[in-house]
Amino acid sequence: MPSVDPTVTIKLDHHERKVLPIKGRKNVLITSALPYVNNIPHLGNIIGCVLSADVYARYCRLRGYNTLYVCGTDEYGTATETKALEENLTCQQICDKYHKYHKETYDWFNVDFDHFGRTSFPAQTKITQDIFIKLDLNGKTEQQTVTQLYCEKHQSFLADRFVNGICPRPGCGYDDARGDQCDLCGSLLNATDLIKPRCKLDGAEPVIRDSNHIFLNLTDAQEMLEEWVNKSSVEGKWSQNSINITKSWLKEGLKPRCITRDLKWGIPVPKPEYKDKVFYVWFDAPIGYISITAAYTPEWEKWWKNPDDVKLFQFMGKDNVPFHTVLFPSSLIGTGENYTLLHHLSTTEYLQYENAKFSKSRGVGVFGNNVADSQIPVDVWRYYLLSNRPETADSQFAWVPFITANNSELLANLGNFVNRVMKFATAKYAGVVPSYNVDGEVEQKLLAAVNELIARYVDNVETCKSVRAGLKIVMEISSLGNVYLQDNKIDNNLFTNHRDRCDTVVAVALNLAYLVSALVYPYLPSTSANIQRQLNAPMRQITDAWSGKDIRVGHRLGTPDYLFKVIDEKRADELRSKYGGQTSAAAVPEPPKAKRGAAAKVVLLNEAPAGVVKTPEIVALETGIKEAGELVRRLKADKVVGETFQAALADLTSKKETLTAVVNNAGPSGTGAAPASLAKKAVVPVAAKPTEVKKDTAAVSAVQYLWNGWGWIIRE
């Protein structure tokens, strides 16, 4: 039997019972943004919500908090209908197919949900309709007429994504622009403005018709919502970008927001006059947290209508913030019922892949179905993603640092510390913990240093101030262990000639390894289990302090094992090639063909292309473009027109022009020239006919190039 202080151990039984709030206990309800079901998640999706929330849920459990962590796939809406058309499947078949991919991915990453559900389950319909009915009865909704395109051939209103046509912007004329955006010039569009619009489903030319829709009256809700935001953001210590994004919405003034759509795949609106409409996905999706809890337990109201005893923590990327701080709480408050509202919001920026965006269509980046194929252990992936969590700015996934993190940090620090003390204890002490004393000066200094780091660890993770910093602190504690062994010269001489000193060093180091197994558990659960298996010790709590004597004299250890293995640095090129997508000029897809006769034009950039060194200026411009774009899309969705919209659009365009100029001057290597692979090849300008090819490579290499999302184009 293990001989360990029972006051520091804990048994995790959350999968052996239904987790319900307990009066007088700290009850923590955790959600991560529901991943949309129409794709396979990539590393950016994983670190942005589910993995970050998993760290916090595991932390809370080891603190002894009564914790429930729920998530699931968001399955309704236009994107599902579009994907079903692309794959010639029904919407339900698409949801079944991709829910499985999501579940398998998160299982592989050891994400420990209490329940991972789906918004297409019956509970979602019941709870969403119930919330709407209460809002409607309380006078929180209103009807407005919206002008939309209608396909007479299949007799249905068309969502923006189901309409294509000629871009109306002067100088563009791209003949395959979507109803919401032109992929050639980047302009945001209204479907009704397209020239010669056509239905994506059957090619018919739609007509303009009016459609009545239901709007949530956010204007009347603003005062109450603002009061709640001011209170909750302070008490819950929201991340700063969450506060900034929310207050920008409030500062502009909330406007009624449409919560219905003319679609088939969604939750029906429970009013006879709206029998052919469904709820907008961003009205019903956050309600999915509630319905997924209801699928877990019929006593879901004990979590979701219990604000006095439950604290709600939510994790997501920053683009989801307003839906969780404005729309969702406004809906719950508007019912007049006592719902559990957001306490803390933890958000991330974006994770890029080797200075480029993840793109499934172009094969760029690592996706959920790739990670297992790499044959790299899951905790290496978790470590690198969490140590590079984009908390205050965008971060990068790159293969060389990824391999370095394994070899120089995990293996050289944590792996070395645990393996060194375990092998020595097994070889010299037959795997039995010797007598020891922690009252000496060296041990007291170690205890003080470790306890100071524990306090910082708890401060960062408890309030989600910095999940990333918590992992860094764990590695600092492990490093102290290495220094402790090194400074005390643990070797045959110490064992033979200074036995009492050797006994204490070995025993204290083993105790420190036990502490590390607890602190690292939220981040690297497999590694934590391996350390505890080697120590032959039960799960340890995360405590506020460390005594240095959790493992008692005479305790028998398990068998030493390696925590990590070296990854050959040469694999970086192999993996980059495998997941880098189409990087050669021949492999880059041709840009879409512009309308014949349209002038060749420079396409403004949203972000710097792969190969361009991201200077602080470029990073700042990219951030500004994202924020300006979010404002423009929000104003467009809220149907704000006139000077306010035009000023926002002008600001976005100006930022894009500045970035384009900066990137053009920098080039992929700071020279203003095209990549070498393209400089050696004939290049077709975007609007040129296929036969109009510039064959003078000397002239081609002298001109400047811009990236339009599909390839480099000539700047005339």
Tab-separated table of N, CA, C and O in Angstrom, residues 242-337:
chain	number	residue	atom	x	y	z
A	242	SER	N	-12.000	40.973	-23.759
A	242	SER	CA	-13.435	40.704	-23.612
A	242	SER	C	-14.173	41.976	-23.197
A	242	SER	O	-15.245	42.297	-23.730
A	243	ILE	N	-13.582	42.693	-22.256
A	243	ILE	CA	-14.193	43.938	-21.785
A	243	ILE	C	-14.232	44.973	-22.900
A	243	ILE	O	-15.250	45.635	-23.131
A	244	ASN	N	-13.114	45.105	-23.620
A	244	ASN	CA	-13.043	46.108	-24.690
A	244	ASN	C	-14.063	45.846	-25.786
A	244	ASN	O	-14.748	46.761	-26.260
A	245	ILE	N	-14.175	44.592	-26.216
A	245	ILE	CA	-15.108	44.243	-27.291
A	245	ILE	C	-16.546	44.492	-26.845
A	245	ILE	O	-17.358	45.065	-27.584
A	246	THR	N	-16.871	44.072	-25.629
A	246	THR	CA	-18.241	44.239	-25.124
A	246	THR	C	-18.595	45.716	-24.998
A	246	THR	O	-19.673	46.157	-25.430
A	247	LYS	N	-17.691	46.494	-24.418
A	247	LYS	CA	-17.997	47.913	-24.210
A	247	LYS	C	-18.040	48.698	-25.516
A	247	LYS	O	-18.706	49.735	-25.594
A	248	SER	N	-17.368	48.200	-26.558
A	248	SER	CA	-17.477	48.876	-27.854
A	248	SER	C	-18.884	48.712	-28.420
A	248	SER	O	-19.426	49.628	-29.036
A	249	TRP	N	-19.486	47.540	-28.197
A	249	TRP	CA	-20.875	47.336	-28.608
A	249	TRP	C	-21.802	48.265	-27.822
A	249	TRP	O	-22.692	48.895	-28.395
A	250	LEU	N	-21.589	48.328	-26.521
A	250	LEU	CA	-22.458	49.149	-25.681
A	250	LEU	C	-22.299	50.634	-26.003
A	250	LEU	O	-23.274	51.390	-26.008
A	251	LYS	N	-21.083	51.047	-26.294
A	251	LYS	CA	-20.827	52.451	-26.603
A	251	LYS	C	-21.542	52.877	-27.883
A	251	LYS	O	-22.072	53.995	-27.979
A	252	GLU	N	-21.569	51.996	-28.863
A	252	GLU	CA	-22.251	52.312	-30.127
A	252	GLU	C	-23.761	52.327	-29.964
A	252	GLU	O	-24.474	52.915	-30.774
A	253	GLY	N	-24.245	51.692	-28.908
A	253	GLY	CA	-25.689	51.599	-28.704
A	253	GLY	C	-26.236	50.329	-29.319
A	253	GLY	O	-26.023	50.052	-30.509
A	254	LEU	N	-26.916	49.524	-28.511
A	254	LEU	CA	-27.447	48.245	-29.003
A	254	LEU	C	-28.691	48.480	-29.855
A	254	LEU	O	-29.521	49.333	-29.533
A	255	LYS	N	-28.814	47.701	-30.914
A	255	LYS	CA	-29.955	47.818	-31.822
A	255	LYS	C	-30.673	46.472	-31.891
A	255	LYS	O	-30.079	45.431	-31.604
A	256	PRO	N	-31.928	46.466	-32.278
A	256	PRO	CA	-32.637	45.191	-32.437
A	256	PRO	C	-31.866	44.272	-33.378
A	256	PRO	O	-31.317	44.725	-34.388
A	257	ARG	N	-31.811	43.001	-33.044
A	257	ARG	CA	-31.043	42.044	-33.851
A	257	ARG	C	-31.933	40.896	-34.290
A	257	ARG	O	-32.653	40.309	-33.490
A	258	CYS	N	-31.843	40.591	-35.573
A	258	CYS	CA	-32.688	39.545	-36.152
A	258	CYS	C	-32.306	38.183	-35.571
A	258	CYS	O	-31.132	37.822	-35.524
A	259	ILE	N	-33.305	37.409	-35.134
A	259	ILE	CA	-33.033	36.089	-34.547
A	259	ILE	C	-33.714	34.964	-35.327
A	259	ILE	O	-33.808	33.835	-34.837
A	260	THR	N	-34.205	35.266	-36.534
A	260	THR	CA	-34.814	34.213	-37.367
A	260	THR	C	-34.172	34.205	-38.748
A	260	THR	O	-33.571	35.191	-39.181
A	261	ARG	N	-34.314	33.084	-39.441
A	261	ARG	CA	-33.758	32.931	-40.782
A	261	ARG	C	-34.722	32.115	-41.641
A	261	ARG	O	-35.480	31.279	-41.136
A	262	ASP	N	-34.650	32.347	-42.943
A	262	ASP	CA	-35.435	31.566	-43.896
A	262	ASP	C	-34.626	30.346	-44.315
A	262	ASP	O	-34.026	30.292	-45.391
A	263	LEU	N	-34.590	29.356	-43.444
A	263	LEU	CA	-33.860	28.124	-43.693
A	263	LEU	C	-34.748	26.932	-43.335
A	263	LEU	O	-35.816	27.094	-42.740
A	264	LYS	N	-34.274	25.764	-43.692
A	264	LYS	CA	-34.981	24.526	-43.325
A	264	LYS	C	-34.327	23.855	-42.122
A	264	LYS	O	-34.996	23.282	-41.275
A	265	TRP	N	-32.959	23.892	-42.067
A	265	TRP	CA	-32.228	23.157	-41.042
A	265	TRP	C	-32.010	24.052	-39.827
A	265	TRP	O	-31.107	24.877	-39.788
A	266	GLY	N	-32.857	23.904	-38.857
A	266	GLY	CA	-32.759	24.717	-37.660
A	266	GLY	C	-33.932	24.447	-36.743
A	266	GLY	O	-34.765	23.564	-36.985
A	267	ILE	N	-34.005	25.219	-35.672
A	267	ILE	CA	-35.089	25.056	-34.702
A	267	ILE	C	-36.295	25.868	-35.154
A	267	ILE	O	-36.186	27.086	-35.352
A	268	PRO	N	-37.450	25.240	-35.324
A	268	PRO	CA	-38.633	25.956	-35.808
A	268	PRO	C	-39.062	27.068	-34.841
A	268	PRO	O	-38.969	26.929	-33.624
A	269	VAL	N	-39.528	28.174	-35.418
A	269	VAL	CA	-40.057	29.274	-34.614
A	269	VAL	C	-41.483	28.909	-34.204
A	269	VAL	O	-42.323	28.639	-35.066
A	270	PRO	N	-41.797	28.889	-32.906
A	270	PRO	CA	-43.109	28.407	-32.454
A	270	PRO	C	-44.220	29.465	-32.561
A	270	PRO	O	-44.895	29.778	-31.584
A	271	LYS	N	-44.386	30.008	-33.767
A	271	LYS	CA	-45.483	30.935	-34.034
A	271	LYS	C	-46.026	30.581	-35.417
A	271	LYS	O	-45.246	30.432	-36.370
A	272	PRO	N	-47.342	30.442	-35.559
A	272	PRO	CA	-47.925	29.982	-36.829
A	272	PRO	C	-47.499	30.809	-38.034
A	272	PRO	O	-47.225	30.267	-39.110
A	273	GLU	N	-47.402	32.125	-37.865
A	273	GLU	CA	-47.061	32.973	-38.997
A	273	GLU	C	-45.589	32.869	-39.397
A	273	GLU	O	-45.170	33.426	-40.422
A	274	TYR	N	-44.792	32.146	-38.588
A	274	TYR	CA	-43.375	31.960	-38.906
A	274	TYR	C	-43.045	30.473	-39.075
A	274	TYR	O	-41.918	30.047	-38.848
A	275	LYS	N	-44.016	29.717	-39.516
A	275	LYS	CA	-43.853	28.262	-39.580
A	275	LYS	C	-42.763	27.822	-40.567
A	275	LYS	O	-42.245	26.711	-40.472
A	276	ASP	N	-42.406	28.699	-41.535
A	276	ASP	CA	-41.382	28.334	-42.518
A	276	ASP	C	-40.008	28.894	-42.160
A	276	ASP	O	-39.099	28.909	-42.991
A	277	LYS	N	-39.860	29.366	-40.940
A	277	LYS	CA	-38.588	29.956	-40.526
A	277	LYS	C	-38.007	29.199	-39.334
A	277	LYS	O	-38.719	28.493	-38.621
A	278	VAL	N	-36.719	29.390	-39.156
A	278	VAL	CA	-36.026	28.782	-38.011
A	278	VAL	C	-35.257	29.881	-37.277
A	278	VAL	O	-35.092	30.990	-37.785
A	279	PHE	N	-34.775	29.556	-36.087
A	279	PHE	CA	-34.005	30.533	-35.331
A	279	PHE	C	-32.597	30.664	-35.909
A	279	PHE	O	-31.988	29.685	-36.351
A	280	TYR	N	-32.106	31.909	-35.885
A	280	TYR	CA	-30.740	32.206	-36.291
A	280	TYR	C	-29.793	31.434	-35.384
A	280	TYR	O	-29.977	31.378	-34.170
A	281	VAL	N	-28.738	30.854	-35.977
A	281	VAL	CA	-27.861	29.963	-35.230
A	281	VAL	C	-27.216	30.659	-34.027
A	281	VAL	O	-26.981	30.035	-32.986
A	282	TRP	N	-26.966	31.974	-34.125
A	282	TRP	CA	-26.334	32.635	-32.990
A	282	TRP	C	-27.328	33.031	-31.909
A	282	TRP	O	-26.943	33.547	-30.870
A	283	PHE	N	-28.612	32.790	-32.138
A	283	PHE	CA	-29.574	32.883	-31.036
A	283	PHE	C	-29.621	31.558	-30.292
A	283	PHE	O	-29.596	31.514	-29.065
A	284	ASP	N	-29.662	30.461	-31.054
A	284	ASP	CA	-29.840	29.170	-30.381
A	284	ASP	C	-28.528	28.515	-29.945
A	284	ASP	O	-28.513	27.720	-29.007
A	285	ALA	N	-27.388	28.854	-30.599
A	285	ALA	CA	-26.140	28.146	-30.288
A	285	ALA	C	-25.720	28.273	-28.821
A	285	ALA	O	-25.415	27.255	-28.182
A	286	PRO	N	-25.687	29.479	-28.220
A	286	PRO	CA	-25.297	29.538	-26.804
A	286	PRO	C	-26.267	28.805	-25.879
A	286	PRO	O	-25.863	28.331	-24.817
A	287	ILE	N	-27.525	28.711	-26.310
A	287	ILE	CA	-28.492	27.941	-25.520
A	287	ILE	C	-28.092	26.466	-25.508
A	287	ILE	O	-28.488	25.698	-24.631
A	288	GLY	N	-27.228	26.102	-26.473
A	288	GLY	CA	-26.716	24.733	-26.517
A	288	GLY	C	-25.990	24.329	-25.247
A	288	GLY	O	-26.000	23.155	-24.861
A	289	TYR	N	-25.346	25.272	-24.574
A	289	TYR	CA	-24.697	24.937	-23.301
A	289	TYR	C	-25.726	24.384	-22.314
A	289	TYR	O	-25.455	23.436	-21.568
A	290	ILE	N	-26.895	25.012	-22.327
A	290	ILE	CA	-27.951	24.597	-21.401
A	290	ILE	C	-28.523	23.247	-21.819
A	290	ILE	O	-28.689	22.338	-20.992
A	291	SER	N	-28.816	23.109	-23.116
A	291	SER	CA	-29.446	21.861	-23.570
A	291	SER	C	-28.490	20.677	-23.463
A	291	SER	O	-28.918	19.547	-23.203
A	292	ILE	N	-27.199	20.916	-23.657
A	292	ILE	CA	-26.216	19.836	-23.510
A	292	ILE	C	-26.136	19.407	-22.048
A	292	ILE	O	-25.990	18.217	-21.740
A	293	THR	N	-26.254	20.376	-21.137
A	293	THR	CA	-26.330	20.028	-19.709
A	293	THR	C	-27.595	19.228	-19.420
A	293	THR	O	-27.583	18.274	-18.636
A	294	ALA	N	-28.703	19.609	-20.096
A	294	ALA	CA	-29.966	18.885	-19.917
A	294	ALA	C	-29.867	17.460	-20.448
A	294	ALA	O	-30.516	16.545	-19.921
A	295	ALA	N	-29.054	17.267	-21.503
A	295	ALA	CA	-28.841	15.910	-22.019
A	295	ALA	C	-28.008	15.085	-21.035
A	295	ALA	O	-28.097	13.859	-21.004
A	296	TYR	N	-27.206	15.779	-20.226
A	296	TYR	CA	-26.368	15.113	-19.225
A	296	TYR	C	-27.179	14.753	-17.983
A	296	TYR	O	-27.030	13.663	-17.421
A	297	THR	N	-28.046	15.681	-17.553
A	297	THR	CA	-28.855	15.437	-16.355
A	297	THR	C	-30.204	16.141	-16.460
A	297	THR	O	-30.257	17.308	-16.875
A	298	PRO	N	-31.280	15.462	-16.084
A	298	PRO	CA	-32.589	16.131	-16.079
A	298	PRO	C	-32.674	17.244	-15.032
A	298	PRO	O	-33.589	18.060	-15.068
A	299	GLU	N	-31.708	17.267	-14.135
A	299	GLU	CA	-31.681	18.311	-13.104
A	299	GLU	C	-30.797	19.491	-13.528
A	299	GLU	O	-30.128	20.117	-12.711
A	300	TRP	N	-30.821	19.819	-14.812
A	300	TRP	CA	-29.956	20.857	-15.363
A	300	TRP	C	-30.203	22.241	-14.755
A	300	TRP	O	-29.296	23.071	-14.695
A	301	GLU	N	-31.425	22.470	-14.290
A	301	GLU	CA	-31.732	23.790	-13.730
A	301	GLU	C	-30.935	24.069	-12.454
A	301	GLU	O	-30.738	25.229	-12.083
A	302	LYS	N	-30.472	22.997	-11.784
A	302	LYS	CA	-29.644	23.206	-10.597
A	302	LYS	C	-28.314	23.880	-10.957
A	302	LYS	O	-27.686	24.514	-10.107
A	303	TRP	N	-27.906	23.736	-12.227
A	303	TRP	CA	-26.708	24.421	-12.707
A	303	TRP	C	-27.051	25.776	-13.325
A	303	TRP	O	-26.368	26.769	-13.077
A	304	TRP	N	-28.106	25.808	-14.141
A	304	TRP	CA	-28.352	26.974	-14.984
A	304	TRP	C	-29.366	27.964	-14.417
A	304	TRP	O	-29.531	29.056	-14.981
A	305	LYS	N	-30.033	27.635	-13.334
A	305	LYS	CA	-30.931	28.585	-12.670
A	305	LYS	C	-30.579	28.639	-11.179
A	305	LYS	O	-31.420	28.526	-10.309
A	306	ASN	N	-29.296	28.851	-10.941
A	306	ASN	CA	-28.783	28.812	-9.578
A	306	ASN	C	-27.598	29.770	-9.432
A	306	ASN	O	-26.482	29.364	-9.086
A	307	PRO	N	-27.791	31.066	-9.703
A	307	PRO	CA	-26.662	32.012	-9.685
A	307	PRO	C	-26.037	32.205	-8.309
A	307	PRO	O	-24.884	32.629	-8.217
A	308	ASP	N	-26.757	31.896	-7.248
A	308	ASP	CA	-26.207	32.077	-5.904
A	308	ASP	C	-25.153	31.026	-5.557
A	308	ASP	O	-24.232	31.291	-4.780
A	309	ASP	N	-25.283	29.833	-6.148
A	309	ASP	CA	-24.389	28.729	-5.781
A	309	ASP	C	-23.441	28.300	-6.899
A	309	ASP	O	-22.585	27.442	-6.675
A	310	VAL	N	-23.589	28.866	-8.110
A	310	VAL	CA	-22.806	28.408	-9.263
A	310	VAL	C	-22.078	29.585	-9.912
A	310	VAL	O	-22.660	30.660	-10.095
A	311	LYS	N	-20.812	29.358	-10.265
A	311	LYS	CA	-20.040	30.336	-11.020
A	311	LYS	C	-19.793	29.774	-12.421
A	311	LYS	O	-19.287	28.660	-12.571
A	312	LEU	N	-20.156	30.573	-13.447
A	312	LEU	CA	-20.040	30.138	-14.838
A	312	LEU	C	-18.769	30.712	-15.467
A	312	LEU	O	-18.593	31.934	-15.534
A	313	PHE	N	-17.895	29.822	-15.937
A	313	PHE	CA	-16.662	30.201	-16.638
A	313	PHE	C	-16.795	29.751	-18.096
A	313	PHE	O	-17.082	28.579	-18.363
A	314	GLN	N	-16.537	30.681	-19.041
A	314	GLN	CA	-16.676	30.347	-20.453
A	314	GLN	C	-15.384	30.665	-21.202
A	314	GLN	O	-14.741	31.692	-20.967
A	315	PHE	N	-15.018	29.768	-22.126
A	315	PHE	CA	-13.765	29.873	-22.882
A	315	PHE	C	-14.076	29.923	-24.374
A	315	PHE	O	-14.885	29.135	-24.868
A	316	MET	N	-13.379	30.822	-25.092
A	316	MET	CA	-13.645	30.977	-26.529
A	316	MET	C	-12.600	31.862	-27.186
A	316	MET	O	-11.809	32.530	-26.504
A	317	GLY	N	-12.626	31.893	-28.523
A	317	GLY	CA	-11.845	32.863	-29.266
A	317	GLY	C	-12.531	34.213	-29.194
A	317	GLY	O	-13.741	34.310	-28.976
A	318	LYS	N	-11.755	35.286	-29.401
A	318	LYS	CA	-12.299	36.630	-29.187
A	318	LYS	C	-13.427	36.983	-30.157
A	318	LYS	O	-14.248	37.845	-29.855
A	319	ASP	N	-13.491	36.311	-31.314
A	319	ASP	CA	-14.553	36.628	-32.272
A	319	ASP	C	-15.930	36.216	-31.766
A	319	ASP	O	-16.954	36.675	-32.291
A	320	ASN	N	-15.983	35.380	-30.742
A	320	ASN	CA	-17.271	34.940	-30.192
A	320	ASN	C	-17.750	35.774	-29.013
A	320	ASN	O	-18.835	35.536	-28.471
A	321	VAL	N	-16.946	36.753	-28.595
A	321	VAL	CA	-17.231	37.484	-27.359
A	321	VAL	C	-18.620	38.130	-27.342
A	321	VAL	O	-19.397	37.918	-26.393
A	322	PRO	N	-19.003	38.955	-28.337
A	322	PRO	CA	-20.287	39.668	-28.211
A	322	PRO	C	-21.502	38.754	-28.129
A	322	PRO	O	-22.513	39.129	-27.532
A	323	PHE	N	-21.404	37.567	-28.686
A	323	PHE	CA	-22.534	36.648	-28.603
A	323	PHE	C	-22.721	36.130	-27.170
A	323	PHE	O	-23.824	35.752	-26.788
A	324	HIS	N	-21.632	36.123	-26.394
A	324	HIS	CA	-21.690	35.618	-25.028
A	324	HIS	C	-21.810	36.711	-23.976
A	324	HIS	O	-22.157	36.426	-22.829
A	325	THR	N	-21.501	37.943	-24.344
A	325	THR	CA	-21.594	39.037	-23.371
A	325	THR	C	-22.741	39.997	-23.681
A	325	THR	O	-23.062	40.846	-22.850
A	326	VAL	N	-23.343	39.862	-24.861
A	326	VAL	CA	-24.464	40.736	-25.235
A	326	VAL	C	-25.714	39.911	-25.562
A	326	VAL	O	-26.727	39.984	-24.867
A	327	LEU	N	-25.640	39.098	-26.608
A	327	LEU	CA	-26.843	38.399	-27.088
A	327	LEU	C	-27.348	37.345	-26.102
A	327	LEU	O	-28.536	37.318	-25.765
A	328	PHE	N	-26.461	36.447	-25.660
A	328	PHE	CA	-26.878	35.357	-24.785
A	328	PHE	C	-27.399	35.867	-23.437
A	328	PHE	O	-28.512	35.518	-23.024
A	329	PRO	N	-26.635	36.718	-22.738
A	329	PRO	CA	-27.175	37.206	-21.459
A	329	PRO	C	-28.438	38.048	-21.631
A	329	PRO	O	-29.334	38.000	-20.778
A	330	SER	N	-28.544	38.803	-22.737
A	330	SER	CA	-29.771	39.578	-22.969
A	330	SER	C	-30.975	38.657	-23.112
A	330	SER	O	-32.068	38.953	-22.612
A	331	SER	N	-30.771	37.529	-23.784
A	331	SER	CA	-31.859	36.560	-23.950
A	331	SER	C	-32.272	35.968	-22.609
A	331	SER	O	-33.467	35.841	-22.309
A	332	LEU	N	-31.275	35.605	-21.791
A	332	LEU	CA	-31.589	34.989	-20.497
A	332	LEU	C	-32.216	35.998	-19.536
A	332	LEU	O	-33.199	35.684	-18.852
A	333	ILE	N	-31.666	37.208	-19.488
A	333	ILE	CA	-32.227	38.236	-18.614
A	333	ILE	C	-33.648	38.579	-19.032
A	333	ILE	O	-34.544	38.769	-18.202
A	334	GLY	N	-33.873	38.613	-20.350
A	334	GLY	CA	-35.183	38.988	-20.879
A	334	GLY	C	-36.299	38.021	-20.537
A	334	GLY	O	-37.480	38.386	-20.585
A	335	THR	N	-35.944	36.780	-20.174
A	335	THR	CA	-36.983	35.816	-19.804
A	335	THR	C	-37.600	36.149	-18.446
A	335	THR	O	-38.696	35.685	-18.123
A	336	GLY	N	-36.879	36.928	-17.637
A	336	GLY	CA	-37.351	37.238	-16.287
A	336	GLY	C	-37.067	36.139	-15.287
A	336	GLY	O	-37.454	36.245	-14.116
A	337	GLU	N	-36.384	35.070	-15.739
A	337	GLU	CA	-36.069	33.965	-14.840
A	337	GLU	C	-34.663	34.132	-14.264
A	337	GLU	O	-33.844	34.890	-14.797
